[in-house]
Short mmCIF file of C-alpha atoms in Angstrom, two decimals:
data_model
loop_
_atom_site.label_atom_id
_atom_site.label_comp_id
_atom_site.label_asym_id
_atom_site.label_seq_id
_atom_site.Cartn_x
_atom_site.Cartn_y
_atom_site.Cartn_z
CA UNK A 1 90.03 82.67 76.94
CA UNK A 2 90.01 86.67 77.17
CA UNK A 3 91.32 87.60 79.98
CA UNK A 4 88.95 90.91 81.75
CA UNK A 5 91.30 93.36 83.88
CA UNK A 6 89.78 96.39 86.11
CA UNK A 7 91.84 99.04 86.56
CA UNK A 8 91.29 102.40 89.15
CA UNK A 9 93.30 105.56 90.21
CA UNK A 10 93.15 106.13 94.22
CA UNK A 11 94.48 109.00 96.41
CA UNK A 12 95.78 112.40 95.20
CA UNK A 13 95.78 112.81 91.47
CA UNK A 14 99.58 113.10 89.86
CA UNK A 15 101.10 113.46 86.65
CA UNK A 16 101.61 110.01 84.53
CA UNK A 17 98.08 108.44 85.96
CA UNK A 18 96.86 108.43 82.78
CA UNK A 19 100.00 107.66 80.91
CA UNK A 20 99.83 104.85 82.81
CA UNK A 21 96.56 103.71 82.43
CA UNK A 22 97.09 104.16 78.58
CA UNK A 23 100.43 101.46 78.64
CA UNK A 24 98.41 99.12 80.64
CA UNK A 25 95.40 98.95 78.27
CA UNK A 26 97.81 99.55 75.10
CA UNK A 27 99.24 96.49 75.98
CA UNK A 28 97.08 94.38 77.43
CA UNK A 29 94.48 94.94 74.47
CA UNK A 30 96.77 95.03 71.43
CA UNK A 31 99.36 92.51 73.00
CA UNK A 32 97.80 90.17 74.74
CA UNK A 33 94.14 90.61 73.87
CA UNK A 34 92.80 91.26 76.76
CA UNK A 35 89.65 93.73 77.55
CA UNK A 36 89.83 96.44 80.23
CA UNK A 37 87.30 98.10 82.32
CA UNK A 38 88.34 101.28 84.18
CA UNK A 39 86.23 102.06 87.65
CA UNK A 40 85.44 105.74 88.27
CA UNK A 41 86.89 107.61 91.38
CA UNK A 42 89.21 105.08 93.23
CA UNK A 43 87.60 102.37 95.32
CA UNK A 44 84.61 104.86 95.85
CA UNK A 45 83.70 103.58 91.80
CA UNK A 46 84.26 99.73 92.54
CA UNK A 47 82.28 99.90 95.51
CA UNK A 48 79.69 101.36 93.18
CA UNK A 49 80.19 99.50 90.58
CA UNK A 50 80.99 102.51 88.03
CA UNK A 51 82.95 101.28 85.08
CA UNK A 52 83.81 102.52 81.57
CA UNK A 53 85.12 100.68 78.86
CA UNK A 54 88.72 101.22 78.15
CA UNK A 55 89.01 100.64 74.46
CA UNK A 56 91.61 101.73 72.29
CA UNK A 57 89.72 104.97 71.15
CA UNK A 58 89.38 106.23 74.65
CA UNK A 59 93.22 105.65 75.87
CA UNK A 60 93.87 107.63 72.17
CA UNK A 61 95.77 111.09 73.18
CA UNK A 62 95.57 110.44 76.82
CA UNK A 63 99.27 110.08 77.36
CA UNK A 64 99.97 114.26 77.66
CA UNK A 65 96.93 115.35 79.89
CA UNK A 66 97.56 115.59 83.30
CA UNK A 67 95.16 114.41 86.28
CA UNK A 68 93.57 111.35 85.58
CA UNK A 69 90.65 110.37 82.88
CA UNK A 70 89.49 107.63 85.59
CA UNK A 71 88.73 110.07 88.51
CA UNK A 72 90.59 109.59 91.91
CA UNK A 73 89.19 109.71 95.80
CA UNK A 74 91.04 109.11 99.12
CA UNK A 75 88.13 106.54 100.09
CA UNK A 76 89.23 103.50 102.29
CA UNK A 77 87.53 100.06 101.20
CA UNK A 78 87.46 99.20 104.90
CA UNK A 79 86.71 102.78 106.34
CA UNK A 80 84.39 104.21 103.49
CA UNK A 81 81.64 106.65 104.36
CA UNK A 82 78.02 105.25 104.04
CA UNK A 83 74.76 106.12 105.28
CA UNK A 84 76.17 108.74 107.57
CA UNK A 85 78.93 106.03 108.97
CA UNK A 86 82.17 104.60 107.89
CA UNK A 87 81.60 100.76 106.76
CA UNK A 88 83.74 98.00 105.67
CA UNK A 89 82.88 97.44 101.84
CA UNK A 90 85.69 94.85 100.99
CA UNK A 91 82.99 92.24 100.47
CA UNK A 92 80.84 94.39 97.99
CA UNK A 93 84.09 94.99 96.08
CA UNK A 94 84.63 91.35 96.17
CA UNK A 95 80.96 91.04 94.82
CA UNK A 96 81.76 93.44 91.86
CA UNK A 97 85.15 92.04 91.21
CA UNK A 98 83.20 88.79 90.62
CA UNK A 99 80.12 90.61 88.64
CA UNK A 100 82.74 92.11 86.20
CA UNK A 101 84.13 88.79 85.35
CA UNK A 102 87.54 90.69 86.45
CA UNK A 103 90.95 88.51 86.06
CA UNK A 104 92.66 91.10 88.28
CA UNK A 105 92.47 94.25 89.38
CA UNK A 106 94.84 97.19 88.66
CA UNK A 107 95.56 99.93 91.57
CA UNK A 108 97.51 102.94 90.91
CA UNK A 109 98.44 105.18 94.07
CA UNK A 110 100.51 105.79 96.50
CA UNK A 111 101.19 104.20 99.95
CA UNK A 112 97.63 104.34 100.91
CA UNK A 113 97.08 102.24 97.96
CA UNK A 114 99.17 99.59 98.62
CA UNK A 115 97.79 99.36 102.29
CA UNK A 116 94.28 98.89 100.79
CA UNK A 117 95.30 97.04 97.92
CA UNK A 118 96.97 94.60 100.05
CA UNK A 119 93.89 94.06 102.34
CA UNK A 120 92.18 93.10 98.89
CA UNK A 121 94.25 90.45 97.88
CA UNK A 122 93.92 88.99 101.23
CA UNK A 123 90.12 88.65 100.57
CA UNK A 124 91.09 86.39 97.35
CA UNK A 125 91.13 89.10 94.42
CA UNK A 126 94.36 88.84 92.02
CA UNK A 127 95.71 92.60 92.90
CA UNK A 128 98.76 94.51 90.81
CA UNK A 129 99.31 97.73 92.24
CA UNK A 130 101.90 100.75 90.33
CA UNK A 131 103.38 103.15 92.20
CA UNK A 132 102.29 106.98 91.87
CA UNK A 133 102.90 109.89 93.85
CA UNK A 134 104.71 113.11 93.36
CA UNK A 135 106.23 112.70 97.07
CA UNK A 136 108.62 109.60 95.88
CA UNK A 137 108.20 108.23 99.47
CA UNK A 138 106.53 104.23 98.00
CA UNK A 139 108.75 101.95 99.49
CA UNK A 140 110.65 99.56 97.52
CA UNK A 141 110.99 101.22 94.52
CA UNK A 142 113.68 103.39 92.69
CA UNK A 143 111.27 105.96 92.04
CA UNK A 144 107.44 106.90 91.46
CA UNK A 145 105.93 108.37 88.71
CA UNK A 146 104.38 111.98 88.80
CA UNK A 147 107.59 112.85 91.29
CA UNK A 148 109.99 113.99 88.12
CA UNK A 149 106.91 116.83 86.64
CA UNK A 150 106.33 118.10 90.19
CA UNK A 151 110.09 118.38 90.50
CA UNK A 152 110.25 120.16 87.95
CA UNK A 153 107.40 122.46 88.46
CA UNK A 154 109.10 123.26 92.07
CA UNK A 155 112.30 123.97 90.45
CA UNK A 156 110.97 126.54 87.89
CA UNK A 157 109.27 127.96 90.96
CA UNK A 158 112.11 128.76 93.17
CA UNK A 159 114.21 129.82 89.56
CA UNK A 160 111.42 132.80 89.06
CA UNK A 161 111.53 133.33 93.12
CA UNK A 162 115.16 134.61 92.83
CA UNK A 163 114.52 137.13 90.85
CA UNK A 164 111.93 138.70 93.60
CA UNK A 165 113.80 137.79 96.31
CA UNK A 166 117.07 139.58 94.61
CA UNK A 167 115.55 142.61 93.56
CA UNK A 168 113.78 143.49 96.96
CA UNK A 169 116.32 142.17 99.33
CA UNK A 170 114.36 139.25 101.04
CA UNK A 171 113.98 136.07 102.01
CA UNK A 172 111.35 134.12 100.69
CA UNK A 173 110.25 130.84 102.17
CA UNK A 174 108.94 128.40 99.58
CA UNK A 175 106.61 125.33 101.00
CA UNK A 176 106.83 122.59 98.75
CA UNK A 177 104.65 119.54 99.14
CA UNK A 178 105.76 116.46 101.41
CA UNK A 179 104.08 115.66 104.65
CA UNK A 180 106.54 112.75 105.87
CA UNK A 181 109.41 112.54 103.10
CA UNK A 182 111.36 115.50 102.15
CA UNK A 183 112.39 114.17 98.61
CA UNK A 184 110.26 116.91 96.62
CA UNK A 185 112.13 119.53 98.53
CA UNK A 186 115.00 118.27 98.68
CA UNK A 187 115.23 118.11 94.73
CA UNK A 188 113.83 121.02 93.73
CA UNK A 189 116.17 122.90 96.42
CA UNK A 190 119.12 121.96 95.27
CA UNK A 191 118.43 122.19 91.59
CA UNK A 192 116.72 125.39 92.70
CA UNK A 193 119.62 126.68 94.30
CA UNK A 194 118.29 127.25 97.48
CA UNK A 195 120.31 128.75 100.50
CA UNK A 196 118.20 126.57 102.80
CA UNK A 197 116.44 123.20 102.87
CA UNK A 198 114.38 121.84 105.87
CA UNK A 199 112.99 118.66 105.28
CA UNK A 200 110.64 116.10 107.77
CA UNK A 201 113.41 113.93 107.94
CA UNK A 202 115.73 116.54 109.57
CA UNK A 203 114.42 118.53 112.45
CA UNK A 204 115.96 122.24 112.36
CA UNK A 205 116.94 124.67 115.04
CA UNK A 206 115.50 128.22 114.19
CA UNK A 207 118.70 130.11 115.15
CA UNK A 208 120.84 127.81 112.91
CA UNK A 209 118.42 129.04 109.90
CA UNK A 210 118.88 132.61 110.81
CA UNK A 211 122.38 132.12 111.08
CA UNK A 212 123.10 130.75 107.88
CA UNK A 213 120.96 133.79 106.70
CA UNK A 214 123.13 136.19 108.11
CA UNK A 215 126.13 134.76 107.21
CA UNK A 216 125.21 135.32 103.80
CA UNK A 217 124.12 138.96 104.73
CA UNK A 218 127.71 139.58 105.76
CA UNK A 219 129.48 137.87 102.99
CA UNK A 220 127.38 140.57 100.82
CA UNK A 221 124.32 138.55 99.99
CA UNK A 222 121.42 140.24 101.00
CA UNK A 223 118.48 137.40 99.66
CA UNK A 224 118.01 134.31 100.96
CA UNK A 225 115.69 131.26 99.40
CA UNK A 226 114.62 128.76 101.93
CA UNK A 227 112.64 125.58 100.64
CA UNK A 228 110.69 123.98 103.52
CA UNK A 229 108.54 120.73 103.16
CA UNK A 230 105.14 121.10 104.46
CA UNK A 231 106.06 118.71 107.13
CA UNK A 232 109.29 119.93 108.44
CA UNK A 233 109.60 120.75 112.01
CA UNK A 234 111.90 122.55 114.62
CA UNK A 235 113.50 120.09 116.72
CA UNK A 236 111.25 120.26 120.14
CA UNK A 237 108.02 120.42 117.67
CA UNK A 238 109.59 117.20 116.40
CA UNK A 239 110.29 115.29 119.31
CA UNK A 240 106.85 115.57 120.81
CA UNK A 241 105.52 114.73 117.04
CA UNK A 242 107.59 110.84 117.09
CA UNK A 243 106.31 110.62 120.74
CA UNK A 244 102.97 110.77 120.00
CA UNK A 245 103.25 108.55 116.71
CA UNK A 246 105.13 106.19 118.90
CA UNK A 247 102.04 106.43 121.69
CA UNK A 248 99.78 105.67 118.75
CA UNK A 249 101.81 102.85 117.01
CA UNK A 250 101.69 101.12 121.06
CA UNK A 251 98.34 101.60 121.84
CA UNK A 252 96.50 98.84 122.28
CA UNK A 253 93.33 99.44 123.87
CA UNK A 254 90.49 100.76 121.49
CA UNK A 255 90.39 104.33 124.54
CA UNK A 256 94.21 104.63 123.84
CA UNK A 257 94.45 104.59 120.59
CA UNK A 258 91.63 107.41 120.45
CA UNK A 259 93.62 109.43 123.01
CA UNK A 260 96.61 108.88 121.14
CA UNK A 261 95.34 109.82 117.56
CA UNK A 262 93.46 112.91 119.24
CA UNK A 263 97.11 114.22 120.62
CA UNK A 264 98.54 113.41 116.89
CA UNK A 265 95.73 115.62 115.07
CA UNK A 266 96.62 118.61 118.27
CA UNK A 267 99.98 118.70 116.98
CA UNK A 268 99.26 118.43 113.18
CA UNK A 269 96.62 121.27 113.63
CA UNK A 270 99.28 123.65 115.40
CA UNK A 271 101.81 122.96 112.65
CA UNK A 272 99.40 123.38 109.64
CA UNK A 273 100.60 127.01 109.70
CA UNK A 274 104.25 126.17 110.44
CA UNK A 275 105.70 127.90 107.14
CA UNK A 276 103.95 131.18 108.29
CA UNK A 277 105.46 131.15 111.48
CA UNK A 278 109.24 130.07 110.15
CA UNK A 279 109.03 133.46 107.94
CA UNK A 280 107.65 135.56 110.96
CA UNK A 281 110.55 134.52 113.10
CA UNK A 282 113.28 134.46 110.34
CA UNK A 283 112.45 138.24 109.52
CA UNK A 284 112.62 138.93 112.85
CA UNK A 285 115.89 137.20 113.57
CA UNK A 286 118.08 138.55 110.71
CA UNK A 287 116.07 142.02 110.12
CA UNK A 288 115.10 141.09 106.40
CA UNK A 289 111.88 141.46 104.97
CA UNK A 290 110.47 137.75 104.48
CA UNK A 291 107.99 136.27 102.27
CA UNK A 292 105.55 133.23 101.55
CA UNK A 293 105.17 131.18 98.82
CA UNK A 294 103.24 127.69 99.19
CA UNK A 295 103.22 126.04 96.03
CA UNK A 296 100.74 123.94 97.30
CA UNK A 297 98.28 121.63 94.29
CA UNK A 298 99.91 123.66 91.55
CA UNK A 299 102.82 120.82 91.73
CA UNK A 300 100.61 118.12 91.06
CA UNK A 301 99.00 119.24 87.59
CA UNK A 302 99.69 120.26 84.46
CA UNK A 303 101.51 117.79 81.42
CA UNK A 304 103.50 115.30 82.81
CA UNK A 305 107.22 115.07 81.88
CA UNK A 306 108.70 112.94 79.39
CA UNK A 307 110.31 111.25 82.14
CA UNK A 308 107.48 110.26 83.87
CA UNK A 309 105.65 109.55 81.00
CA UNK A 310 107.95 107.24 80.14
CA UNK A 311 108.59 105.52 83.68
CA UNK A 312 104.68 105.26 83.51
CA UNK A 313 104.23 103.29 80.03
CA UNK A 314 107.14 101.33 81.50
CA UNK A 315 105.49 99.77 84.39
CA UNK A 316 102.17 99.72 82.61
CA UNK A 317 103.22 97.55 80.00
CA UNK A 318 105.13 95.14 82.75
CA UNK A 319 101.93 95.38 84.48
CA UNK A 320 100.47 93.88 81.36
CA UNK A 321 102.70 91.21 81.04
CA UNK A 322 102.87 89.74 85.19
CA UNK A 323 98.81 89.42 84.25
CA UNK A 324 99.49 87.34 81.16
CA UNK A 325 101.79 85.66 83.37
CA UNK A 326 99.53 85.13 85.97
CA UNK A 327 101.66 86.80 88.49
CA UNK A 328 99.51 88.80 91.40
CA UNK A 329 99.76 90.64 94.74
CA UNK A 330 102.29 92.68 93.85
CA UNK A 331 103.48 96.04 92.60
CA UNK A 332 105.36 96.56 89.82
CA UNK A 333 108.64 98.53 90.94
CA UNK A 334 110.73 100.40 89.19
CA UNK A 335 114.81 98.93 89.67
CA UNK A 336 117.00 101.22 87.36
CA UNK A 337 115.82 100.27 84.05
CA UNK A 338 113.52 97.09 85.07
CA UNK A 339 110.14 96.98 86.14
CA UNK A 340 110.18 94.40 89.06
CA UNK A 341 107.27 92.50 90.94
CA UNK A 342 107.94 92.85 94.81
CA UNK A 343 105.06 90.99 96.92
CA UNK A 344 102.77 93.89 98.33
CA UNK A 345 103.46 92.03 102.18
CA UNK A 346 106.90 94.18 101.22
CA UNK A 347 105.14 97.36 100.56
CA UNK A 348 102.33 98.02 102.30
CA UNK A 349 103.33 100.38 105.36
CA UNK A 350 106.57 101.17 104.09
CA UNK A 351 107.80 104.16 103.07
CA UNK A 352 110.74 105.76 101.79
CA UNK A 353 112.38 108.48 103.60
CA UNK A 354 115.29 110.54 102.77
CA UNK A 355 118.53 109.19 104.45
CA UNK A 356 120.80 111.54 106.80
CA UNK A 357 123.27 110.26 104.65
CA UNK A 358 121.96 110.43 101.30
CA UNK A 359 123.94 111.84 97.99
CA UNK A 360 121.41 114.61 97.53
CA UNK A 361 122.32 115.77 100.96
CA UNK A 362 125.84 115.02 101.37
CA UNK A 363 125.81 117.31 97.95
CA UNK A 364 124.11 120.08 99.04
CA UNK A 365 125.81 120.43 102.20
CA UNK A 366 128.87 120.56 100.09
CA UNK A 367 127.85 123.07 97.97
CA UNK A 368 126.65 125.54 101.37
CA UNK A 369 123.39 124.59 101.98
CA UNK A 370 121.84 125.00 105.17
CA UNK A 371 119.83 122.32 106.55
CA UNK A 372 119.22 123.77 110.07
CA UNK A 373 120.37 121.03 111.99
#
């Protein structure tokens, strides 16, 4: 019997969606004759109940544009905003998972995803998840697709920065994407060449930045490139930061919890301008001029790379075959060159953060780097 297979793009849009989306349909149409229906804007669509038919002329040419052709929203199934209220809609997904005739049910996202998809399969429905996001913090996989393009549009970035930052004498302080996980900056520093890298994962001291600044000054180098992730912090910023995700992890009563996330959001609202502040002080600690440069959405569009075009037909087409194979609640992972199921219990809530001890940083602190600590 023809086997039916939803498929639907949640969270923050990133290069590869829709070469993904193409190597799942591809595949599971012309291999393994399956039909596919795609639901519009994440789980807002399924909750809907807005499909489109995925046929072979549609996925045609979709494998170079950016974004996705499916639509994407950050909508919770549990926590989703109706009537002026946030309701739990699993069981009217359930309904339309049943409506559709639906086999299984394809989610591509990020860590959010898997969260959500996991709470789906738990209410019955045969869930495969892929892992997307250009942060490369998905847990229990080698890597995530849309990561390589937006390392590469960081990169290029911080390359045309030097010139700037050469010619006028300055230091320019590029904020790259990555709230939790410092991967994105990490990369695109050190293939960027940059003097300094602060990541989330490794709270800095503001006078070791300015030091390693004017260290260069006196060796003759009178620029400096720093590339900060959005979510990196000075070290007492940081400690009170873990405290108050710790209070919130702890909290068990429904008043502590709401203290708890309240005094999480305080702290997140006072750092939202942290990159502003980091160039005010440098400038004023080593006496060069010092400039801004948040990269912001402009790393997550555009053509995807060949690279993660490639990663992304990859796991589509595994994703095909685990359904022929009848093989659900999982997420296909990339493992060097395999695609591997790992049970979504496994990922769901964990993510991957950048090791003190990792290559990429035991390589750029051998190479000078600074990483404020």
């Amino acid at each position: 019997m023809t086997k039916y297979i939803g498929i639907l793009t949640a969270g923050g849009d990133s290069p590869g969606l829709n070469a993904a989306i193409r190597g799942v349909g591809k595949a599971a149409q012309g291999y393994y004759d399956m039909q596919m229906i795609g639901f519009m804007d994440g789980f807002r669509g399924l909750v809907d109940n807005r499909t489109t038919r995925l046929d072979g002329g549609v996925l045609s040419g979709i494998l170079t544009q950016g974004g996705t052709i499916l639509g994407t929203s950050r909508d919770k199934p549990h926590r989703m905003m109706f009537a002026g209220k946030k309701q739990d809609m699993t069981d009217v997904i359930v309904e339309n998972y049943a409506a559709n005739h639906l086999d299984a049910l394809v989610c591509l996202g990020g860590g959010g995803t898997q969260k959500n998809a996991l709470q789906l399969m738990e209410k019955g429905l045969n869930i495969i998840t892929l892992p997307k996001t250009i942060d490369n913090d998905v847990g229990k996989t080698d890597t995530t697709f849309g990561f390589d393009t937006a390392l590469g549009i960081a990169t290029e970035a911080i390359d045309r920065l030097h010139s700037t930052a050469h010619s006028h004498h300055r230091i320019i302080v590029v904020e790259i994407m990555g709230h939790r996980a410092g991967w994105l900056a990490l990369g695109a520093g050190i293939a960027g060449g940059a003097d300094v890298i602060l990541l989330p994962e490794i709270p800095y001291d503001i006078e070791n930045v300015a030091e390693a600044i004017r260290t260069r000054v006196r060796s003759g180098k009178n620029f400096s490139i720093v590339a900060v992730a959005e979510g990196a912090l000075p070290k007492d910023q940081a400690v009170l930061m873990r405290a108050a995700e710790a209070r919130k992890a702890a909290a068990v009563e429904k008043k502590e919890r709401k203290s708890a996330k309240k005094e999480l959001e305080m702290l997140q609202a006072a750092n939202s301008s942290h990159t502003v502040t980091l160039s005010q002080q440098l400038e004023a600690l080593t006496g060069l001029e010092s400039r801004v440069t948040i990269l912001g959405h402009l790393q997550r569009g555009g053509t995807p790379s060949a690279a993660d075009r490639l990663l992304a037909t990859r796991l589509g087409t595994a994703c095909a075959d685990l359904i022929e194979q009848g093989e659900f609640g999982i997420m296909v992972a990339a493992r060097g060159e395999l695609a591997v199921p790992v049970p979504l219990q496994e990922v769901a809530g964990s993510k991957k953060l950048v090791p003190m001890d990792h290559p990429w940083v035991e390589s750029a602190r051998r190479v000078g780097t600074s990483f404020g600590d």
